[in-house]
Each structure stands twice: as structure tokens, then as C-alpha cells.
Amino acid sequence: MKTIKKSKKFNEFEVLDGMGSLGHEQILFCQDKETGLKAIIAIHDTTLGPALGGTRMWNYENEQDAVRDVLRLSRGMTFKAAISGLSLGGGKAVIIGDSKKDKTERLMRKFGQFVDTLGGKYITAEDVGMTPKDMEYVRMETKHVTGIPQSMGGSGDPSPVTAFGVYVGMKASAKYKWGNDSLKNKIVLVQGVGHVGETLVKYLSDEGANVIINDLDINRLENISKKFNSEIVTGDSIYDLDIDIYAPCALGGTVNPDTINRLKCAIIAGAANNQLENESRDAKLCLEKGICYAPDFLINAGGLINVYSEIHNYDMNHALNQTRKIYDTTLEIFRKAELNNITTNDAALQIANKIVQEKKIS
Ligand code: NAD
């Protein structure tokens, strides 16, 4: 397990400040010497229901980064559930470590025991660095887990539904920007062709878009390029390409002053969480440059809708039909933003916040 530099440790006041400014209810710090587990579970808001959000395993540079990530991600889950009309609150967990080297059955089961101590206030699921198998280990220790394999009665990998939501959100963005939602012949850059990115490339290719793909994993790039006849572009030069749509489907923070300045696209619509490095600053920069930014927590909600279906015994078709509604909500947000001269991110946050606040006083 990675050793974390002392100077970069958070202190309790920073954490409480962060919780206060973002509105968190509770944080659980988990540590187990035997398995090497170091995890943080953040519960942002349970007004609408139990806090549901995936577990991310990542080799954070330091503990501060892990705390910041879990605070931001769990807050995003509250808004994602609210704007998607789900009776769920927002939560998220991070495990500090390298998922390729440090993850073991014992570690995942120990993590499951910690989740269980919260008695259902937090429900976990897969996120980056996790597989349905890991959720099986968690399931051995707690029933408060979703996204378990279909063979165990779960809904399995949520990524295909997430990709569908991103696709319809992208089409709605096209409708708003160009008056027509066809993506035929549009040049779309998909950054990150993992679980979600690959299915998104399929939807786009089926519709006749010209897809450019980018990933750190060259084998994946070559496989996907062969399957869908998409062009590969590697490295940082992707931000300088002549494209219509940029779809960030890797990690967050790729939309920032440097990339916004370089991007020549009309639309940003992708799956990655926290795409804006700094929410208010970067949403404003997109607005000023005339780029339609489809809020990530809205258009990547398909996976959450899918795991919500698992809790309520709905089927995949039900999840897809619910996810299809992202199209109308995306249009509603663009129109609200235009009418009020605010960013699309603020428009989406206002709608989500209103739903939570109304429930609080009801
Ligand atoms: P994944 O791990 O399967 O795929 C991510 C891909 O991005 C990998 O192929 C990886 O090599 C690539 N990548 C990582 N860093 C990169 C970089 N700097 N440049 C280019 N490529 C890079 O993850 P996923 O499940 O496809 O999720 C993708 C994103 O969507 C994540 O941010 C995730 O949090 C978000 N998301 C996923 C879901 C879901 O259902 N899986 C739901 C909501 C949000």
C-alpha cells in the first residue's frame, strides 16, 4: 500500500470546513491494519433517500486529494439523484490504493463490513477501479450494495446504461445548438474508451458520426478502432483538434482554462464525473466561448438509474426508458440557462437543489 507523505495529511478542521461548505452530513474514515484498507465514506445528503454512490479505488497522491475527491463526488451524487427524479441521497466512497496491486478479497470484505456499520444510510456500488466481482465480496458482508453481477440477481455493469444516457444527452445538446439532433457526420472526440466510452463509440458510429478516440491504453484504442473504424489520436494534442463535440469519458478536471482556450468544439458532453476543474469558473468560461456544456451529473446518470432499478426490482428496459428522459431534461436546462443568462451547470444545480429543498420542508 502506498505511503502517504506526512506534510500532505489533512487536518480535522480542513475536513469539517470542507463538509460545512459543501453541506455534508457525515464522513466515516475506515482503517484496517491487517488488510491495509484505508477508505473514506462520505454521506452528503439523505433528504431524498439513502445515500447511494460508487466506491472508487485510486492511488491518490495524498490524503487531502482523497478527501477532496470523496467530498466532491458525494455532493455530485445528491444532485444526480435529485435531477433524475430518484428517491436517493448522495454518497460516495474512496479506497486509497492501487486497484491493480492492493485490492484483495479480504480488503473488499473489510470495506463491506464498514459499509454495513452505516445500517443502510449509505449504499455502495462500482466506480473506477472496481468490478462486479468486488461488489460480490462486499455483498458477503452487507446487503447495502448494488451493481452486483446478474448471476447473483443484480443489475450487473451499469456502464451500457450510462453510455445510453450520455448519448441522448449529447443528441439533446445537438438539437439545442444546431436545431437538429442528428449526429451524422459530426466529429466527436471520445476521450477514454473504457466501459462507458466503448459503448458510446458504438452508438455514435451506428449513427454515422466521425469518431476520434483517445486513451492511455494503446491496446484498447487499437481494438476499438478496429471494431468501429474510428480514428486514433494520442496525447495532449486532442484539445487542438477541429471537432464538433468533445466527450470526456476518462477522469474529471479535463475542462479547465487551458483546455477551454484550446478546444474548438461547440458541445462538451461526456460521462466523466466532475469534468469542470472548477465548477463556477469553468462553466462560465464555456458560456463565454459559446460552448454548450451538458452538465455531467445530469447526462451520466444512466448508471445510477440502473442501480436504482436493481433496488426496486425493475428491469433493464425500465432503466433505459427512465434514462431516455435525460434528453428532455438536458434541453430544459439549456433553455433555462439561456433565459436566465446563467451557466448550464448553475441551471442544473438550481433544479436539483430546489427538489432537495422542497422535500426538506415538506
Ligand atoms: P473505465 O475505467 O472503464 O474507463 C476509463 C478509461 O479512461 C480507461 O480506458 C482509461 O485507460 C482511460 N483513461 C484514464 N485516464 C486517461 C487520460 N488521462 N486520457 C485518456 N484516457 C484515459 O471507466 P468507465 O466506467 O468507463 O467510466 C468513465 C468515466 O465515467 C469515469 O470518470 C467514471 O467516474 C464516469 N462514470 C461512469 C459510470 C459507469 O456507469 N461506469 C457512471 C457515471 C460516471
CSV table of C-alpha atoms and ligand atoms in Angstrom, one decimal:
chain,number,residue,atom,x,y,z
A,1,MET,CA,0.0,0.0,0.0
A,2,LYS,CA,1.3,3.4,-0.9
A,3,THR,CA,2.8,5.5,1.9
A,4,ILE,CA,1.4,9.0,2.1
A,5,LYS,CA,3.6,12.0,2.8
A,6,LYS,CA,3.1,13.4,6.3
A,7,SER,CA,3.1,17.1,5.1
A,8,LYS,CA,0.1,16.4,2.9
A,9,LYS,CA,-2.1,14.9,5.6
A,10,PHE,CA,-5.4,16.7,6.1
A,11,ASN,CA,-6.4,18.0,9.5
A,12,GLU,CA,-9.8,17.7,11.1
A,13,PHE,CA,-10.5,21.4,10.7
A,14,GLU,CA,-10.0,21.3,6.9
A,15,VAL,CA,-12.3,18.3,6.7
A,16,LEU,CA,-15.0,19.9,8.8
A,17,ASP,CA,-14.6,23.2,6.8
A,18,GLY,CA,-15.0,21.2,3.6
A,19,MET,CA,-18.0,19.3,4.9
A,20,GLY,CA,-19.6,22.6,6.1
A,21,SER,CA,-19.1,24.5,2.8
A,22,LEU,CA,-20.3,21.6,0.7
A,23,GLY,CA,-23.1,20.7,3.1
A,24,HIS,CA,-22.1,17.1,4.1
A,25,GLU,CA,-23.9,15.2,6.8
A,26,GLN,CA,-21.3,12.6,7.8
A,27,ILE,CA,-18.0,11.1,6.9
A,28,LEU,CA,-16.7,7.7,8.0
A,29,PHE,CA,-12.9,7.2,8.0
A,30,CYS,CA,-12.1,3.5,7.8
A,31,GLN,CA,-8.7,1.9,8.6
A,32,ASP,CA,-7.7,-1.8,9.0
A,33,LYS,CA,-4.0,-2.7,9.5
A,34,GLU,CA,-4.5,-6.4,8.6
A,35,THR,CA,-5.9,-5.8,5.1
A,36,GLY,CA,-4.2,-2.4,4.6
A,37,LEU,CA,-7.6,-0.9,4.0
A,38,LYS,CA,-7.8,2.9,4.1
A,39,ALA,CA,-11.1,4.2,3.0
A,40,ILE,CA,-13.4,7.2,3.4
A,41,ILE,CA,-17.2,7.1,3.0
A,42,ALA,CA,-18.9,10.5,2.6
A,43,ILE,CA,-22.6,10.9,3.0
A,44,HIS,CA,-23.6,14.3,1.5
A,45,ASP,CA,-27.4,14.4,1.9
A,46,THR,CA,-30.0,11.9,2.7
A,47,THR,CA,-33.1,14.1,2.4
A,48,LEU,CA,-34.4,12.2,-0.7
A,49,GLY,CA,-33.4,8.8,0.5
A,50,PRO,CA,-30.4,6.6,1.4
A,51,ALA,CA,-27.1,7.9,0.0
A,52,LEU,CA,-26.1,5.8,-3.0
A,53,GLY,CA,-22.8,6.2,-4.8
A,54,GLY,CA,-20.0,4.0,-6.0
A,55,THR,CA,-16.7,3.2,-4.4
A,56,ARG,CA,-13.6,4.4,-6.2
A,57,MET,CA,-10.2,2.9,-5.7
A,58,TRP,CA,-7.4,5.2,-6.6
A,59,ASN,CA,-3.7,5.8,-5.9
A,60,TYR,CA,-4.2,9.3,-4.5
A,61,GLU,CA,-1.0,11.4,-4.2
A,62,ASN,CA,-2.0,12.3,-0.6
A,63,GLU,CA,-4.9,12.1,1.8
A,64,GLN,CA,-6.0,15.6,1.1
A,65,ASP,CA,-6.7,14.7,-2.5
A,66,ALA,CA,-8.7,11.6,-1.4
A,67,VAL,CA,-10.8,13.7,1.0
A,68,ARG,CA,-11.4,16.4,-1.6
A,69,ASP,CA,-12.4,13.8,-4.2
A,70,VAL,CA,-14.9,12.0,-1.9
A,71,LEU,CA,-16.4,15.3,-0.8
A,72,ARG,CA,-16.9,16.5,-4.4
A,73,LEU,CA,-18.1,13.2,-5.8
A,74,SER,CA,-20.6,12.5,-3.0
A,75,ARG,CA,-22.1,16.0,-3.4
A,76,GLY,CA,-22.5,15.4,-7.1
A,77,MET,CA,-24.4,12.2,-6.3
A,78,THR,CA,-27.1,14.2,-4.4
A,79,PHE,CA,-27.7,16.4,-7.4
A,80,LYS,CA,-27.5,13.5,-9.9
A,81,ALA,CA,-30.2,11.6,-8.0
A,82,ALA,CA,-32.4,14.7,-7.5
A,83,ILE,CA,-32.3,15.8,-11.1
A,84,SER,CA,-33.0,12.2,-12.3
A,85,GLY,CA,-36.2,12.0,-10.1
A,86,LEU,CA,-34.8,9.2,-7.9
A,87,SER,CA,-35.6,8.8,-4.2
A,88,LEU,CA,-31.9,8.7,-3.3
A,89,GLY,CA,-29.4,10.8,-1.4
A,90,GLY,CA,-25.8,11.4,-2.3
A,91,GLY,CA,-22.8,9.5,-1.1
A,92,LYS,CA,-19.6,8.1,-2.3
A,93,ALA,CA,-16.6,6.1,-1.0
A,94,VAL,CA,-12.9,6.1,-1.9
A,95,ILE,CA,-10.4,3.4,-1.1
A,96,ILE,CA,-6.8,4.7,-1.1
A,97,GLY,CA,-4.5,2.4,-3.1
A,98,ASP,CA,-3.7,0.8,-6.4
A,99,SER,CA,-6.6,-1.3,-7.6
A,100,LYS,CA,-4.3,-3.4,-9.7
A,101,LYS,CA,-1.9,-4.3,-6.8
A,102,ASP,CA,-3.6,-3.6,-3.5
A,103,LYS,CA,-7.1,-4.9,-4.0
A,104,THR,CA,-7.8,-8.3,-2.3
A,105,GLU,CA,-10.9,-10.2,-1.3
A,106,ARG,CA,-10.1,-9.6,2.3
A,107,LEU,CA,-9.7,-5.9,1.8
A,108,MET,CA,-13.0,-5.6,-0.1
A,109,ARG,CA,-14.8,-7.7,2.6
A,110,LYS,CA,-13.4,-5.5,5.3
A,111,PHE,CA,-14.7,-2.5,3.4
A,112,GLY,CA,-18.1,-4.2,3.2
A,113,GLN,CA,-18.1,-4.5,7.0
A,114,PHE,CA,-17.6,-0.8,7.3
A,115,VAL,CA,-20.4,-0.1,4.9
A,116,ASP,CA,-22.6,-2.3,7.0
A,117,THR,CA,-22.0,-0.3,10.1
A,118,LEU,CA,-23.9,2.6,8.5
A,119,GLY,CA,-27.1,0.4,8.5
A,120,GLY,CA,-28.2,1.3,5.0
A,121,LYS,CA,-27.7,5.0,5.3
A,122,TYR,CA,-25.1,4.5,2.6
A,123,ILE,CA,-25.5,2.1,-0.3
A,124,THR,CA,-22.4,1.3,-2.3
A,125,ALA,CA,-21.8,0.3,-6.0
A,126,GLU,CA,-19.0,0.2,-8.5
A,127,ASP,CA,-16.9,3.1,-9.6
A,128,VAL,CA,-13.4,3.5,-11.1
A,129,GLY,CA,-11.1,0.6,-10.0
A,130,MET,CA,-14.0,-1.7,-9.1
A,131,THR,CA,-15.6,-4.7,-10.8
A,132,PRO,CA,-18.8,-6.6,-10.3
A,133,LYS,CA,-16.6,-9.3,-8.6
A,134,ASP,CA,-15.5,-6.8,-5.9
A,135,MET,CA,-19.2,-6.0,-5.3
A,136,GLU,CA,-19.7,-9.7,-4.7
A,137,TYR,CA,-17.1,-9.6,-1.9
A,138,VAL,CA,-18.8,-6.5,-0.4
A,139,ARG,CA,-22.1,-8.3,-0.7
A,140,MET,CA,-20.8,-11.1,1.5
A,141,GLU,CA,-20.6,-8.6,4.4
A,142,THR,CA,-23.5,-6.3,3.8
A,143,LYS,CA,-26.7,-6.1,1.8
A,144,HIS,CA,-26.2,-2.4,1.2
A,145,VAL,CA,-24.6,-2.8,-2.2
A,146,THR,CA,-25.8,-2.6,-5.7
A,147,GLY,CA,-24.4,-3.4,-9.1
A,148,ILE,CA,-23.7,-7.0,-8.2
A,149,PRO,CA,-23.5,-9.5,-11.1
A,150,GLN,CA,-26.6,-10.5,-12.9
A,151,SER,CA,-25.9,-14.1,-11.9
A,152,MET,CA,-26.5,-13.1,-8.3
A,153,GLY,CA,-29.7,-11.3,-9.1
A,154,GLY,CA,-28.2,-7.9,-9.5
A,155,SER,CA,-28.2,-5.5,-12.5
A,156,GLY,CA,-24.5,-6.1,-13.4
A,157,ASP,CA,-22.3,-3.5,-15.1
A,158,PRO,CA,-24.2,-0.1,-15.2
A,159,SER,CA,-21.9,1.3,-18.0
A,160,PRO,CA,-24.1,0.5,-21.0
A,161,VAL,CA,-27.0,2.4,-19.5
A,162,THR,CA,-24.6,5.3,-18.6
A,163,ALA,CA,-23.4,5.4,-22.2
A,164,PHE,CA,-27.0,5.5,-23.4
A,165,GLY,CA,-27.7,8.5,-21.2
A,166,VAL,CA,-24.6,10.3,-22.4
A,167,TYR,CA,-25.7,9.6,-26.0
A,168,VAL,CA,-29.2,11.0,-25.6
A,169,GLY,CA,-27.8,14.0,-23.6
A,170,MET,CA,-25.4,14.6,-26.5
A,171,LYS,CA,-28.2,14.4,-29.0
A,172,ALA,CA,-30.3,16.9,-27.0
A,173,SER,CA,-27.2,19.2,-26.9
A,174,ALA,CA,-27.0,19.0,-30.7
A,175,LYS,CA,-30.7,19.8,-31.0
A,176,TYR,CA,-30.2,22.9,-28.9
A,177,LYS,CA,-27.1,24.0,-30.7
A,178,TRP,CA,-27.9,23.2,-34.3
A,179,GLY,CA,-31.7,22.8,-34.3
A,180,ASN,CA,-31.4,19.1,-35.3
A,181,ASP,CA,-30.4,16.2,-33.1
A,182,SER,CA,-28.7,14.2,-35.8
A,183,LEU,CA,-25.0,13.4,-35.0
A,184,LYS,CA,-24.4,12.1,-38.6
A,185,ASN,CA,-21.1,13.4,-39.9
A,186,LYS,CA,-20.4,15.3,-36.7
A,187,ILE,CA,-16.8,14.9,-35.5
A,188,VAL,CA,-16.9,13.6,-31.9
A,189,LEU,CA,-13.8,13.1,-29.8
A,190,VAL,CA,-14.3,10.4,-27.1
A,191,GLN,CA,-11.6,10.7,-24.5
A,192,GLY,CA,-11.4,7.4,-22.5
A,193,VAL,CA,-12.7,4.3,-24.2
A,194,GLY,CA,-13.3,2.2,-21.2
A,195,HIS,CA,-16.6,0.6,-20.1
A,196,VAL,CA,-18.7,3.7,-20.9
A,197,GLY,CA,-16.6,5.2,-23.7
A,198,GLU,CA,-16.7,2.0,-25.8
A,199,THR,CA,-20.5,1.7,-25.8
A,200,LEU,CA,-20.7,5.5,-26.5
A,201,VAL,CA,-18.5,5.0,-29.6
A,202,LYS,CA,-20.8,2.2,-30.8
A,203,TYR,CA,-23.9,4.5,-30.5
A,204,LEU,CA,-22.1,7.3,-32.3
A,205,SER,CA,-20.7,5.0,-35.1
A,206,ASP,CA,-24.1,3.5,-35.6
A,207,GLU,CA,-25.5,7.0,-36.2
A,208,GLY,CA,-22.8,7.8,-38.7
A,209,ALA,CA,-20.7,10.2,-36.6
A,210,ASN,CA,-17.0,10.5,-37.3
A,211,VAL,CA,-15.5,9.4,-34.1
A,212,ILE,CA,-12.0,10.1,-32.8
A,213,ILE,CA,-10.8,8.1,-29.9
A,214,ASN,CA,-8.2,8.8,-27.3
A,215,ASP,CA,-7.0,6.7,-24.3
A,216,LEU,CA,-3.8,6.0,-22.4
A,217,ASP,CA,-4.3,2.3,-23.1
A,218,ILE,CA,-3.0,1.7,-26.6
A,219,ASN,CA,-4.3,-1.9,-26.8
A,220,ARG,CA,-7.8,-0.8,-26.1
A,221,LEU,CA,-7.5,2.0,-28.6
A,222,GLU,CA,-6.4,-0.4,-31.4
A,223,ASN,CA,-9.2,-2.9,-30.5
A,224,ILE,CA,-11.9,-0.2,-30.6
A,225,SER,CA,-10.6,1.4,-33.7
A,226,LYS,CA,-10.8,-1.9,-35.5
A,227,LYS,CA,-14.3,-2.6,-34.2
A,228,PHE,CA,-15.8,0.7,-35.1
A,229,ASN,CA,-13.4,2.1,-37.7
A,230,SER,CA,-12.6,5.1,-35.5
A,231,GLU,CA,-9.6,7.3,-35.8
A,232,ILE,CA,-7.0,7.2,-33.0
A,233,VAL,CA,-5.3,10.4,-31.7
A,234,THR,CA,-3.0,10.1,-28.8
A,235,GLY,CA,-1.6,12.6,-26.4
A,236,ASP,CA,-2.4,16.2,-25.4
A,237,SER,CA,-2.9,17.4,-29.0
A,238,ILE,CA,-6.6,16.2,-28.8
A,239,TYR,CA,-7.5,19.6,-27.3
A,240,ASP,CA,-6.4,21.4,-30.5
A,241,LEU,CA,-8.4,19.2,-33.0
A,242,ASP,CA,-11.1,20.6,-35.2
A,243,ILE,CA,-14.1,18.8,-33.7
A,244,ASP,CA,-17.8,19.4,-33.1
A,245,ILE,CA,-18.2,17.6,-29.8
A,246,TYR,CA,-15.8,16.7,-27.0
A,247,ALA,CA,-16.9,13.8,-24.9
A,248,PRO,CA,-14.8,13.4,-21.7
A,249,CYS,CA,-15.2,9.7,-20.6
A,250,ALA,CA,-11.9,9.2,-18.6
A,251,LEU,CA,-11.4,11.2,-15.4
A,252,GLY,CA,-12.5,14.6,-14.1
A,253,GLY,CA,-10.9,18.0,-14.4
A,254,THR,CA,-10.2,18.0,-18.1
A,255,VAL,CA,-12.3,21.1,-18.7
A,256,ASN,CA,-10.2,23.9,-17.4
A,257,PRO,CA,-9.0,27.3,-18.6
A,258,ASP,CA,-6.2,25.8,-20.6
A,259,THR,CA,-8.3,23.2,-22.5
A,260,ILE,CA,-11.3,25.6,-22.9
A,261,ASN,CA,-9.0,28.1,-24.5
A,262,ARG,CA,-7.8,25.4,-27.0
A,263,LEU,CA,-11.0,23.5,-27.7
A,264,LYS,CA,-12.7,24.3,-31.0
A,265,CYS,CA,-15.9,22.3,-30.2
A,266,ALA,CA,-19.4,23.5,-30.0
A,267,ILE,CA,-20.5,21.0,-27.3
A,268,ILE,CA,-19.0,19.2,-24.3
A,269,ALA,CA,-21.0,16.1,-23.4
A,270,GLY,CA,-19.4,13.1,-21.7
A,271,ALA,CA,-19.5,10.6,-18.9
A,272,ALA,CA,-16.7,11.6,-16.6
A,273,ASN,CA,-17.7,12.9,-13.2
A,274,ASN,CA,-16.5,16.4,-12.2
A,275,GLN,CA,-15.4,17.4,-15.7
A,276,LEU,CA,-15.1,21.0,-14.8
A,277,GLU,CA,-11.9,21.6,-12.8
A,278,ASN,CA,-13.5,24.5,-11.0
A,279,GLU,CA,-17.3,24.4,-11.4
A,280,SER,CA,-18.3,28.0,-11.5
A,281,ARG,CA,-15.2,29.4,-13.2
A,282,ASP,CA,-15.1,26.8,-16.0
A,283,ALA,CA,-18.8,26.7,-16.7
A,284,LYS,CA,-18.6,30.5,-17.1
A,285,LEU,CA,-15.7,30.2,-19.5
A,286,CYS,CA,-17.6,27.7,-21.6
A,287,LEU,CA,-20.6,30.0,-21.7
A,288,GLU,CA,-18.4,33.0,-22.7
A,289,LYS,CA,-16.8,30.9,-25.5
A,290,GLY,CA,-20.2,29.7,-26.8
A,291,ILE,CA,-19.6,26.1,-25.9
A,292,CYS,CA,-22.7,24.2,-24.8
A,293,TYR,CA,-21.7,22.2,-21.7
A,294,ALA,CA,-24.1,19.4,-20.9
A,295,PRO,CA,-23.8,19.0,-17.0
A,296,ASP,CA,-22.0,15.8,-16.3
A,297,PHE,CA,-24.1,14.8,-13.3
A,298,LEU,CA,-27.2,15.0,-15.5
A,299,ILE,CA,-26.2,13.1,-18.6
A,300,ASN,CA,-24.1,10.4,-16.8
A,301,ALA,CA,-27.0,9.4,-14.5
A,302,GLY,CA,-27.9,6.3,-16.5
A,303,GLY,CA,-25.8,4.1,-14.3
A,304,LEU,CA,-27.4,5.4,-11.2
A,305,ILE,CA,-30.8,5.0,-12.7
A,306,ASN,CA,-29.9,1.4,-13.5
A,307,VAL,CA,-28.7,0.5,-10.0
A,308,TYR,CA,-31.8,2.2,-8.6
A,309,SER,CA,-33.9,-0.2,-10.7
A,310,GLU,CA,-32.0,-3.0,-9.1
A,311,ILE,CA,-33.2,-1.9,-5.6
A,312,HIS,CA,-36.8,-1.8,-6.9
A,313,ASN,CA,-36.7,-4.9,-9.0
A,314,TYR,CA,-37.2,-3.1,-12.2
A,315,ASP,CA,-35.8,-4.4,-15.5
A,316,MET,CA,-33.3,-3.1,-17.9
A,317,ASN,CA,-36.0,-1.7,-20.2
A,318,HIS,CA,-37.4,0.3,-17.4
A,319,ALA,CA,-33.9,1.7,-16.6
A,320,LEU,CA,-33.4,2.6,-20.3
A,321,ASN,CA,-36.8,4.3,-20.5
A,322,GLN,CA,-36.0,6.4,-17.4
A,323,THR,CA,-32.6,7.2,-18.8
A,324,ARG,CA,-34.2,8.4,-22.1
A,325,LYS,CA,-35.7,11.3,-20.1
A,326,ILE,CA,-32.2,12.8,-19.9
A,327,TYR,CA,-32.9,14.1,-23.4
A,328,ASP,CA,-35.8,16.4,-22.3
A,329,THR,CA,-34.0,17.4,-19.1
A,330,THR,CA,-30.9,18.5,-21.0
A,331,LEU,CA,-33.0,20.7,-23.3
A,332,GLU,CA,-34.9,22.1,-20.3
A,333,ILE,CA,-31.5,23.1,-18.7
A,334,PHE,CA,-30.1,24.7,-21.8
A,335,ARG,CA,-33.3,26.8,-22.2
A,336,LYS,CA,-33.4,27.7,-18.5
A,337,ALA,CA,-29.7,28.8,-18.7
A,338,GLU,CA,-30.3,30.9,-21.8
A,339,LEU,CA,-33.5,32.5,-20.3
A,340,ASN,CA,-31.8,33.5,-17.1
A,341,ASN,CA,-28.4,34.2,-18.6
A,342,ILE,CA,-26.7,31.7,-16.2
A,343,THR,CA,-24.4,28.7,-16.9
A,344,THR,CA,-25.9,25.3,-17.7
A,345,ASN,CA,-24.2,24.0,-14.6
A,346,ASP,CA,-25.9,26.6,-12.4
A,347,ALA,CA,-29.2,25.9,-14.2
A,348,ALA,CA,-28.9,22.2,-13.4
A,349,LEU,CA,-27.8,22.8,-9.8
A,350,GLN,CA,-30.8,25.1,-9.2
A,351,ILE,CA,-33.2,22.5,-10.4
A,352,ALA,CA,-31.6,19.7,-8.3
A,353,ASN,CA,-31.3,22.0,-5.2
A,354,LYS,CA,-34.9,23.0,-5.5
A,355,ILE,CA,-36.0,19.4,-5.4
A,356,VAL,CA,-34.0,18.7,-2.3
A,357,GLN,CA,-35.1,21.9,-0.5
A,358,GLU,CA,-38.8,21.3,-1.3
A,359,LYS,CA,-38.5,17.8,0.2
A,360,LYS,CA,-36.8,19.2,3.3
A,361,ILE,CA,-39.7,21.4,4.1
A,362,SER,CA,-42.5,19.0,3.1
B,1,NAD,P1,-13.1,2.8,-17.1
B,1,NAD,O1,-12.1,2.7,-16.1
B,1,NAD,O2,-13.7,1.6,-17.7
B,1,NAD,O3,-12.6,3.6,-18.4
B,1,NAD,C1,-11.8,4.8,-18.3
B,1,NAD,C2,-10.9,4.8,-19.5
B,1,NAD,O4,-10.2,6.1,-19.5
B,1,NAD,C3,-9.8,3.7,-19.4
B,1,NAD,O5,-9.7,3.0,-20.7
B,1,NAD,C4,-8.5,4.5,-19.2
B,1,NAD,O6,-7.4,3.9,-19.8
B,1,NAD,C5,-8.8,5.8,-19.8
B,1,NAD,N1,-8.1,7.0,-19.3
B,1,NAD,C6,-7.7,7.2,-18.0
B,1,NAD,N2,-7.0,8.4,-17.9
B,1,NAD,C7,-7.0,8.9,-19.1
B,1,NAD,C8,-6.4,10.0,-19.7
B,1,NAD,N3,-5.7,10.9,-19.0
B,1,NAD,N4,-6.5,10.2,-21.0
B,1,NAD,C9,-7.2,9.3,-21.8
B,1,NAD,N5,-7.7,8.2,-21.3
B,1,NAD,C10,-7.6,8.0,-20.0
B,1,NAD,O7,-14.2,3.8,-16.5
B,1,NAD,P2,-15.7,3.9,-17.0
B,1,NAD,O8,-16.6,3.1,-16.2
B,1,NAD,O9,-15.8,3.8,-18.5
B,1,NAD,O10,-16.1,5.4,-16.5
B,1,NAD,C11,-15.5,6.5,-17.3
B,1,NAD,C12,-15.9,7.8,-16.5
B,1,NAD,O11,-17.3,7.9,-16.4
B,1,NAD,C13,-15.3,7.9,-15.1
B,1,NAD,O12,-15.0,9.2,-14.8
B,1,NAD,C14,-16.5,7.5,-14.2
B,1,NAD,O13,-16.4,8.0,-12.9
B,1,NAD,C15,-17.6,8.1,-15.0
B,1,NAD,N6,-18.9,7.4,-14.8
B,1,NAD,C16,-19.0,6.1,-15.1
B,1,NAD,C17,-20.2,5.5,-14.9
B,1,NAD,C18,-20.4,4.0,-15.2
B,1,NAD,O14,-21.6,3.5,-15.2
B,1,NAD,N7,-19.3,3.2,-15.4
B,1,NAD,C19,-21.3,6.2,-14.4
B,1,NAD,C20,-21.2,7.6,-14.2
B,1,NAD,C21,-20.0,8.2,-14.4
